[in-house]
Amino acid sequence: MTDTTVPTPELRPDCPNFSSGPTAKFPGWSLDKINTIAMGRSHRSATGKGRLKYAIDLSRELLGIPDDYLIGIVPASDTGAVELAMWNMLGARPVTVAAWESFGNVWIQDAVKQLKPAGLTVLEADYGEIPDLTGIDKGDDIVFTWNGTTSGAKIANTDWIADDREGVTINDATSAVFAQPMDWSKLDATTFSWQKVMGSEAGHGMLILSPRAVERIESYTPSWPLPKIFRVKKGDKLNRAIFEGATINTPSMLAAEDYIASLEWAKSIGGLPELHARADRNAKIVHDWIESTPWMRNMVGNPDQWTNTGVCMVFQGDWYDGLSDDAKAAVPKKIAGMLDEMGIGYDFNGYRDAPPSLRIWCGSTVEAEDVRRLLPWIEWAFAQVKAELS
């Protein structure tokens, strides 16, 4: 059965990539924008280390990272960077790990099942909600995810982190950095990956350490053994070469150059303010559409916690609520699959462990017009799916 009451849209997105990671390449990206000077060279050569240091320096410039913070390129994407911080820093003090979606829950599992530090507190919330963070003791180390990649819930502010905190904060910022302001004064270990907001190639993580984080690493030795890819000390001191272009293991210089190209693009369009503005504009288009669409609602109830990157939405209404659980799960899959086959929009089905949903990436490399053009197609596809399942 086909619904013919909803007309087929005329305009298609020029770029149909709406995945929440790896995300869309920046507008105008092409392979000929990749600098090949370090290809086929050792990453330990002056050329290789120089390009890696350039990526670090551009990151600092664009993000406004304080001069006394260290920035390093580490293995295994954001996951490797978060776990490196956790395995090196936790265990010295009581720990609170807060999570409200799938990836944050991974850090809980690391703490509960692997590290098992004394004095562990776990704060959890369902998809679309954020736990009460205001009661965290200022003496605790804190592990949290700034922006819930799989739920679309972000922290509204950092007021809940004490200015005179005694513990350190470990912040997974991978789907927030470059799109949302970072309060560096409250952040001790901040991590992200290249393939999120900047749309670069995956496999490498960024680790940003405050002086307090450096002091923790140098003054504390955890009780558990550290795998090689987590070792950042030489003797009792931090190996600062890692933060000057050296790496723990061999990086992909092709991926590094792709990240550099995205940073240079960001700088050319106005830097961080314009990156924030682009994500805000894109997200507003989707948020406004959700609010005007009776069969859809934002997965996040509190507007102050709405993300401007991976906007997550769930279905509602009498028709949808009357479906079986299997049929409910089929709705977003069918919509995303239909538009994928047509080349209209790729990879915008909700995360596999999240409630049945759609998730549209609105980050800085996405063009607003492409977002506008996608939404009528979702309305059209929903009508077809509803007709099929009715």
Short mmCIF file of C-alpha atoms in Angstrom, two decimals:
data_model
loop_
_atom_site.label_atom_id
_atom_site.label_comp_id
_atom_site.label_asym_id
_atom_site.label_seq_id
_atom_site.Cartn_x
_atom_site.Cartn_y
_atom_site.Cartn_z
CA MET A 1 0.00 0.00 0.00
CA THR A 2 1.33 3.44 -0.92
CA ASP A 3 0.32 6.81 0.52
CA THR A 4 -0.17 9.28 -2.32
CA THR A 5 -1.43 12.14 -0.14
CA VAL A 6 2.08 13.27 0.75
CA PRO A 7 3.73 14.57 -2.45
CA THR A 8 7.19 13.40 -3.38
CA PRO A 9 9.65 16.21 -2.59
CA GLU A 10 11.36 17.83 -5.55
CA LEU A 11 14.73 18.75 -4.02
CA ARG A 12 17.33 16.27 -2.84
CA PRO A 13 20.26 16.99 -0.50
CA ASP A 14 23.43 17.65 -2.47
CA CYS A 15 25.34 15.72 0.18
CA PRO A 16 23.28 12.84 1.63
CA ASN A 17 25.70 12.05 4.47
CA PHE A 18 24.03 12.46 7.88
CA SER A 19 25.93 9.85 9.87
CA SER A 20 26.90 10.67 13.44
CA GLY A 21 30.40 9.32 12.92
CA PRO A 22 32.27 9.28 10.70
CA THR A 23 30.46 12.47 9.78
CA ALA A 24 30.21 14.35 6.49
CA LYS A 25 33.37 15.77 5.00
CA PHE A 26 33.60 19.55 5.00
CA PRO A 27 32.06 21.33 1.99
CA GLY A 28 34.42 21.28 -0.95
CA TRP A 29 36.48 18.38 0.40
CA SER A 30 38.37 16.30 -2.15
CA LEU A 31 41.42 14.09 -2.15
CA ASP A 32 43.51 16.75 -3.85
CA LYS A 33 43.20 18.85 -0.68
CA ILE A 34 45.27 16.26 1.21
CA ASN A 35 48.91 17.24 1.67
CA THR A 36 51.10 14.27 0.68
CA ILE A 37 54.43 15.61 1.97
CA ALA A 38 54.59 13.01 4.77
CA MET A 39 53.26 10.05 2.78
CA GLY A 40 55.68 7.16 2.68
CA ARG A 41 57.83 8.84 5.32
CA SER A 42 58.49 7.77 8.89
CA HIS A 43 56.19 9.43 11.40
CA ARG A 44 59.39 9.89 13.47
CA SER A 45 61.06 11.95 10.76
CA ALA A 46 61.26 15.70 11.17
CA THR A 47 58.64 16.00 8.43
CA GLY A 48 56.27 13.49 10.02
CA LYS A 49 56.59 14.88 13.52
CA GLY A 50 56.25 18.38 12.14
CA ARG A 51 52.93 17.60 10.49
CA LEU A 52 51.61 15.92 13.64
CA LYS A 53 52.71 18.92 15.71
CA TYR A 54 50.97 21.18 13.19
CA ALA A 55 47.73 19.24 13.77
CA ILE A 56 48.18 19.76 17.51
CA ASP A 57 48.92 23.46 17.13
CA LEU A 58 45.95 24.07 14.83
CA SER A 59 43.69 22.25 17.29
CA ARG A 60 44.92 24.49 20.10
CA GLU A 61 44.41 27.64 18.03
CA LEU A 62 40.91 26.77 16.86
CA LEU A 63 39.63 25.49 20.21
CA GLY A 64 41.26 28.21 22.31
CA ILE A 65 42.97 25.65 24.52
CA PRO A 66 45.06 27.32 27.26
CA ASP A 67 48.80 27.50 26.63
CA ASP A 68 49.62 25.48 29.74
CA TYR A 69 47.43 22.54 28.66
CA LEU A 70 49.08 19.69 26.73
CA ILE A 71 47.59 18.14 23.57
CA GLY A 72 48.57 14.70 22.34
CA ILE A 73 47.61 12.33 19.53
CA VAL A 74 46.92 8.86 20.95
CA PRO A 75 45.82 5.48 19.56
CA ALA A 76 42.33 4.03 19.16
CA SER A 77 40.21 7.11 18.55
CA ASP A 78 38.19 8.71 21.34
CA THR A 79 37.75 5.35 23.05
CA GLY A 80 41.51 4.98 23.39
CA ALA A 81 41.89 8.53 24.67
CA VAL A 82 39.18 8.18 27.33
CA GLU A 83 40.47 4.82 28.51
CA LEU A 84 44.06 6.08 28.57
CA ALA A 85 42.96 8.88 30.89
CA MET A 86 40.90 6.57 33.09
CA TRP A 87 43.55 3.88 33.42
CA ASN A 88 46.31 6.39 34.21
CA MET A 89 44.41 8.71 36.55
CA LEU A 90 41.69 6.85 38.42
CA GLY A 91 42.19 5.08 41.72
CA ALA A 92 43.87 7.90 43.61
CA ARG A 93 40.57 9.30 44.94
CA PRO A 94 36.88 8.34 45.04
CA VAL A 95 35.33 8.33 41.58
CA THR A 96 31.95 9.34 40.15
CA VAL A 97 31.16 8.10 36.65
CA ALA A 98 28.08 9.70 35.08
CA ALA A 99 26.38 8.40 31.94
CA TRP A 100 23.13 8.89 30.06
CA GLU A 101 23.65 6.96 26.83
CA SER A 102 25.56 4.06 25.27
CA PHE A 103 29.12 5.36 25.15
CA GLY A 104 29.02 6.89 28.60
CA ASN A 105 27.83 3.52 29.87
CA VAL A 106 31.02 1.97 28.45
CA TRP A 107 33.05 4.13 30.83
CA ILE A 108 30.85 2.91 33.69
CA GLN A 109 31.56 -0.68 32.70
CA ASP A 110 35.30 0.06 32.55
CA ALA A 111 35.17 1.41 36.08
CA VAL A 112 32.85 -1.22 37.55
CA LYS A 113 34.19 -4.36 35.86
CA GLN A 114 37.82 -3.54 35.01
CA LEU A 115 39.38 -0.87 37.21
CA LYS A 116 37.13 -1.29 40.28
CA PRO A 117 38.45 1.79 42.14
CA ALA A 118 37.56 2.22 45.78
CA GLY A 119 34.78 4.72 46.49
CA LEU A 120 33.07 4.35 43.12
CA THR A 121 29.74 6.10 42.53
CA VAL A 122 27.71 5.52 39.37
CA LEU A 123 25.14 8.04 38.13
CA GLU A 124 22.90 6.87 35.29
CA ALA A 125 19.83 8.14 33.44
CA ASP A 126 17.62 6.83 30.65
CA TYR A 127 18.05 7.97 27.07
CA GLY A 128 16.97 11.57 26.74
CA GLU A 129 17.65 12.44 30.37
CA ILE A 130 20.71 13.49 32.37
CA PRO A 131 21.23 12.41 35.99
CA ASP A 132 21.40 14.96 38.79
CA LEU A 133 25.05 15.99 38.77
CA THR A 134 24.81 18.68 41.43
CA GLY A 135 25.49 16.35 44.33
CA ILE A 136 28.89 15.12 43.15
CA ASP A 137 31.45 15.54 45.90
CA LYS A 138 34.21 18.01 45.04
CA GLY A 139 36.72 15.46 46.29
CA ASP A 140 35.73 12.92 43.64
CA ASP A 141 37.35 12.34 40.30
CA ILE A 142 34.59 12.68 37.67
CA VAL A 143 34.18 10.85 34.36
CA PHE A 144 31.42 12.13 32.07
CA THR A 145 30.38 12.59 28.46
CA TRP A 146 29.73 16.21 27.53
CA ASN A 147 27.29 15.37 24.75
CA GLY A 148 25.39 12.09 24.53
CA THR A 149 26.21 10.91 21.03
CA THR A 150 23.45 8.28 21.03
CA SER A 151 20.76 10.22 22.92
CA GLY A 152 21.21 13.84 21.86
CA ALA A 153 21.42 15.06 25.48
CA LYS A 154 24.19 17.50 26.35
CA ILE A 155 25.11 19.11 29.65
CA ALA A 156 23.67 22.62 29.86
CA ASN A 157 26.63 24.03 31.79
CA THR A 158 29.51 23.11 34.09
CA ASP A 159 28.15 24.81 37.22
CA TRP A 160 27.99 21.40 38.89
CA ILE A 161 31.79 21.05 38.74
CA ALA A 162 33.27 22.81 41.75
CA ASP A 163 35.79 25.59 41.09
CA ASP A 164 37.73 24.38 44.14
CA ARG A 165 37.43 20.70 43.23
CA GLU A 166 40.00 18.34 44.66
CA GLY A 167 39.51 15.58 42.10
CA VAL A 168 40.15 15.67 38.36
CA THR A 169 37.57 15.66 35.57
CA ILE A 170 37.74 13.32 32.58
CA ASN A 171 35.53 14.64 29.79
CA ASP A 172 34.57 12.65 26.70
CA ALA A 173 33.83 15.57 24.37
CA THR A 174 33.99 13.77 21.05
CA SER A 175 30.54 14.80 19.72
CA ALA A 176 30.66 18.23 21.34
CA VAL A 177 34.09 19.75 20.75
CA PHE A 178 34.22 22.19 17.80
CA ALA A 179 30.40 22.52 18.00
CA GLN A 180 29.83 23.53 21.63
CA PRO A 181 31.89 25.80 23.91
CA MET A 182 34.27 23.98 26.24
CA ASP A 183 34.79 25.37 29.73
CA TRP A 184 38.51 24.57 29.90
CA SER A 185 38.85 25.79 33.48
CA LYS A 186 36.63 22.88 34.60
CA LEU A 187 38.26 20.24 32.39
CA ASP A 188 41.38 18.26 33.25
CA ALA A 189 41.45 15.46 30.68
CA THR A 190 39.39 16.11 27.54
CA THR A 191 39.17 13.69 24.64
CA PHE A 192 37.80 13.59 21.11
CA SER A 193 38.27 11.83 17.81
CA TRP A 194 38.90 13.19 14.35
CA GLN A 195 35.85 11.61 12.71
CA LYS A 196 33.17 13.41 14.69
CA VAL A 197 32.49 17.15 14.34
CA MET A 198 35.33 17.73 11.87
CA GLY A 199 34.38 14.82 9.60
CA SER A 200 37.94 13.51 9.30
CA GLU A 201 39.22 9.95 9.12
CA ALA A 202 39.01 7.71 12.19
CA GLY A 203 41.49 5.73 14.30
CA HIS A 204 43.19 8.45 16.32
CA GLY A 205 42.22 10.21 19.52
CA MET A 206 43.12 13.59 20.97
CA LEU A 207 44.01 13.87 24.64
CA ILE A 208 44.06 17.33 26.23
CA LEU A 209 45.56 17.55 29.72
CA SER A 210 45.39 20.41 32.20
CA PRO A 211 48.28 21.07 34.61
CA ARG A 212 46.21 19.34 37.30
CA ALA A 213 45.93 16.24 35.11
CA VAL A 214 49.68 16.25 34.50
CA GLU A 215 50.30 16.51 38.23
CA ARG A 216 47.99 13.54 38.86
CA ILE A 217 49.74 11.37 36.28
CA GLU A 218 53.19 12.24 37.58
CA SER A 219 52.33 11.86 41.27
CA TYR A 220 50.27 8.68 41.08
CA THR A 221 50.95 5.14 39.88
CA PRO A 222 47.83 2.98 39.49
CA SER A 223 47.70 -0.48 41.00
CA TRP A 224 46.73 -2.15 37.72
CA PRO A 225 49.09 -2.89 34.81
CA LEU A 226 48.97 -0.53 31.83
CA PRO A 227 48.93 -1.80 28.22
CA LYS A 228 51.59 -0.24 26.01
CA ILE A 229 49.13 2.02 24.21
CA PHE A 230 48.17 3.59 27.57
CA ARG A 231 51.71 4.29 28.79
CA VAL A 232 52.42 8.02 28.80
CA LYS A 233 55.20 8.20 31.39
CA LYS A 234 58.97 7.90 31.24
CA GLY A 235 60.00 6.95 34.71
CA ASP A 236 57.94 9.14 37.04
CA LYS A 237 57.40 11.95 34.54
CA LEU A 238 54.94 12.46 31.72
CA ASN A 239 56.52 11.74 28.35
CA ARG A 240 56.06 15.20 26.91
CA ALA A 241 57.28 14.13 23.48
CA ILE A 242 53.80 12.63 22.97
CA PHE A 243 52.47 16.18 23.16
CA GLU A 244 55.00 17.56 20.69
CA GLY A 245 54.33 15.33 17.68
CA ALA A 246 55.65 11.96 18.83
CA THR A 247 53.11 9.14 19.18
CA ILE A 248 52.78 5.98 21.24
CA ASN A 249 52.39 3.84 18.12
CA THR A 250 52.46 4.43 14.38
CA PRO A 251 49.75 6.86 13.24
CA SER A 252 48.19 7.09 9.81
CA MET A 253 49.72 10.15 8.20
CA LEU A 254 46.93 10.07 5.62
CA ALA A 255 44.34 10.36 8.40
CA ALA A 256 46.41 13.08 10.07
CA GLU A 257 46.54 15.09 6.85
CA ASP A 258 42.80 14.70 6.42
CA TYR A 259 42.30 16.11 9.92
CA ILE A 260 44.68 18.98 9.12
CA ALA A 261 42.68 19.76 5.95
CA SER A 262 39.49 19.99 8.00
CA LEU A 263 41.16 22.29 10.53
CA GLU A 264 42.45 24.55 7.76
CA TRP A 265 38.94 24.68 6.27
CA ALA A 266 37.54 25.61 9.69
CA LYS A 267 40.09 28.38 10.05
CA SER A 268 39.28 29.69 6.56
CA ILE A 269 35.56 30.10 7.28
CA GLY A 270 35.98 32.01 10.54
CA GLY A 271 37.22 29.50 13.08
CA LEU A 272 35.39 28.32 16.17
CA PRO A 273 32.60 30.94 16.19
CA GLU A 274 31.53 29.92 12.70
CA LEU A 275 31.79 26.20 13.52
CA HIS A 276 29.47 26.76 16.48
CA ALA A 277 27.10 28.87 14.39
CA ARG A 278 26.87 26.29 11.61
CA ALA A 279 25.97 23.51 14.05
CA ASP A 280 23.47 25.78 15.81
CA ARG A 281 21.78 26.70 12.54
CA ASN A 282 21.55 23.10 11.40
CA ALA A 283 20.19 21.88 14.72
CA LYS A 284 17.59 24.66 14.89
CA ILE A 285 16.20 23.56 11.55
CA VAL A 286 15.72 20.04 12.91
CA HIS A 287 14.49 21.13 16.34
CA ASP A 288 11.90 23.46 14.79
CA TRP A 289 10.75 20.71 12.44
CA ILE A 290 10.37 18.22 15.30
CA GLU A 291 8.31 20.73 17.25
CA SER A 292 5.98 21.23 14.27
CA THR A 293 5.67 17.53 13.44
CA PRO A 294 2.89 15.91 15.50
CA TRP A 295 4.16 12.35 15.09
CA MET A 296 7.70 13.16 16.25
CA ARG A 297 9.31 14.44 19.45
CA ASN A 298 12.84 15.15 20.59
CA MET A 299 14.29 12.25 22.55
CA VAL A 300 15.48 14.85 25.08
CA GLY A 301 12.73 16.48 27.10
CA ASN A 302 14.63 19.51 28.42
CA PRO A 303 15.38 22.08 25.66
CA ASP A 304 18.41 23.31 27.64
CA GLN A 305 19.92 19.87 27.06
CA TRP A 306 19.20 19.62 23.33
CA THR A 307 22.34 18.94 21.35
CA ASN A 308 23.39 20.81 18.23
CA THR A 309 25.18 17.80 16.73
CA GLY A 310 23.47 14.37 16.71
CA VAL A 311 19.81 15.33 17.14
CA CYS A 312 17.82 12.26 18.21
CA MET A 313 14.05 11.97 17.75
CA VAL A 314 11.43 9.36 18.57
CA PHE A 315 7.97 8.70 17.21
CA GLN A 316 4.68 9.37 18.98
CA GLY A 317 0.93 9.53 18.35
CA ASP A 318 -1.99 7.11 18.46
CA TRP A 319 -0.99 5.22 15.34
CA TYR A 320 2.59 4.62 16.40
CA ASP A 321 1.70 3.89 20.04
CA GLY A 322 -0.71 1.21 18.86
CA LEU A 323 1.98 -0.78 17.05
CA SER A 324 3.71 -3.85 18.42
CA ASP A 325 7.27 -3.41 19.71
CA ASP A 326 8.65 -5.07 16.58
CA ALA A 327 6.64 -2.79 14.33
CA LYS A 328 7.71 0.27 16.30
CA ALA A 329 11.35 -0.71 15.82
CA ALA A 330 10.71 -1.21 12.10
CA VAL A 331 9.45 2.32 11.49
CA PRO A 332 12.78 4.22 11.67
CA LYS A 333 14.63 1.35 10.01
CA LYS A 334 12.25 1.37 7.07
CA ILE A 335 12.39 5.15 6.71
CA ALA A 336 16.19 5.23 6.82
CA GLY A 337 16.47 2.20 4.53
CA MET A 338 14.08 3.63 1.97
CA LEU A 339 15.89 6.96 1.73
CA ASP A 340 19.27 5.20 1.71
CA GLU A 341 18.26 3.14 -1.32
CA MET A 342 17.12 6.31 -3.08
CA GLY A 343 20.38 8.12 -2.30
CA ILE A 344 18.47 10.81 -0.38
CA GLY A 345 20.01 10.38 3.06
CA TYR A 346 22.49 7.94 4.52
CA ASP A 347 23.03 6.55 8.03
CA PHE A 348 20.47 8.56 10.00
CA ASN A 349 18.76 5.65 11.74
CA GLY A 350 19.06 5.82 15.53
CA TYR A 351 21.86 4.08 17.38
CA ARG A 352 21.35 0.32 17.65
CA ASP A 353 21.09 0.29 21.46
CA ALA A 354 18.91 3.40 21.69
CA PRO A 355 15.10 3.40 21.57
CA PRO A 356 13.70 3.21 18.02
CA SER A 357 14.58 6.61 16.64
CA LEU A 358 16.14 8.73 13.94
CA ARG A 359 19.38 10.63 14.49
CA ILE A 360 20.36 13.46 12.15
CA TRP A 361 23.90 14.78 12.41
CA CYS A 362 23.85 18.58 12.38
CA GLY A 363 27.52 19.26 13.03
CA SER A 364 29.65 21.92 11.45
CA THR A 365 30.55 20.12 8.22
CA VAL A 366 26.90 19.67 7.23
CA GLU A 367 25.24 22.30 5.04
CA ALA A 368 21.97 23.80 6.30
CA GLU A 369 20.28 23.46 2.93
CA ASP A 370 20.95 19.72 2.91
CA VAL A 371 19.28 19.43 6.32
CA ARG A 372 16.26 21.39 5.04
CA ARG A 373 15.96 19.15 2.00
CA LEU A 374 16.17 15.91 4.00
CA LEU A 375 13.22 16.63 6.30
CA PRO A 376 10.41 16.61 3.67
CA TRP A 377 11.74 13.27 2.47
CA ILE A 378 11.42 11.88 6.01
CA GLU A 379 7.80 13.09 6.05
CA TRP A 380 7.20 11.40 2.70
CA ALA A 381 8.87 8.15 3.79
CA PHE A 382 6.93 8.12 7.07
CA ALA A 383 3.69 8.32 5.10
CA GLN A 384 4.75 5.34 2.99
CA VAL A 385 5.75 3.29 6.04
CA LYS A 386 2.52 4.17 7.85
CA ALA A 387 0.50 3.08 4.86
CA GLU A 388 2.46 -0.17 4.65
CA LEU A 389 2.05 -1.05 8.32
CA SER A 390 -1.58 0.07 8.70
#
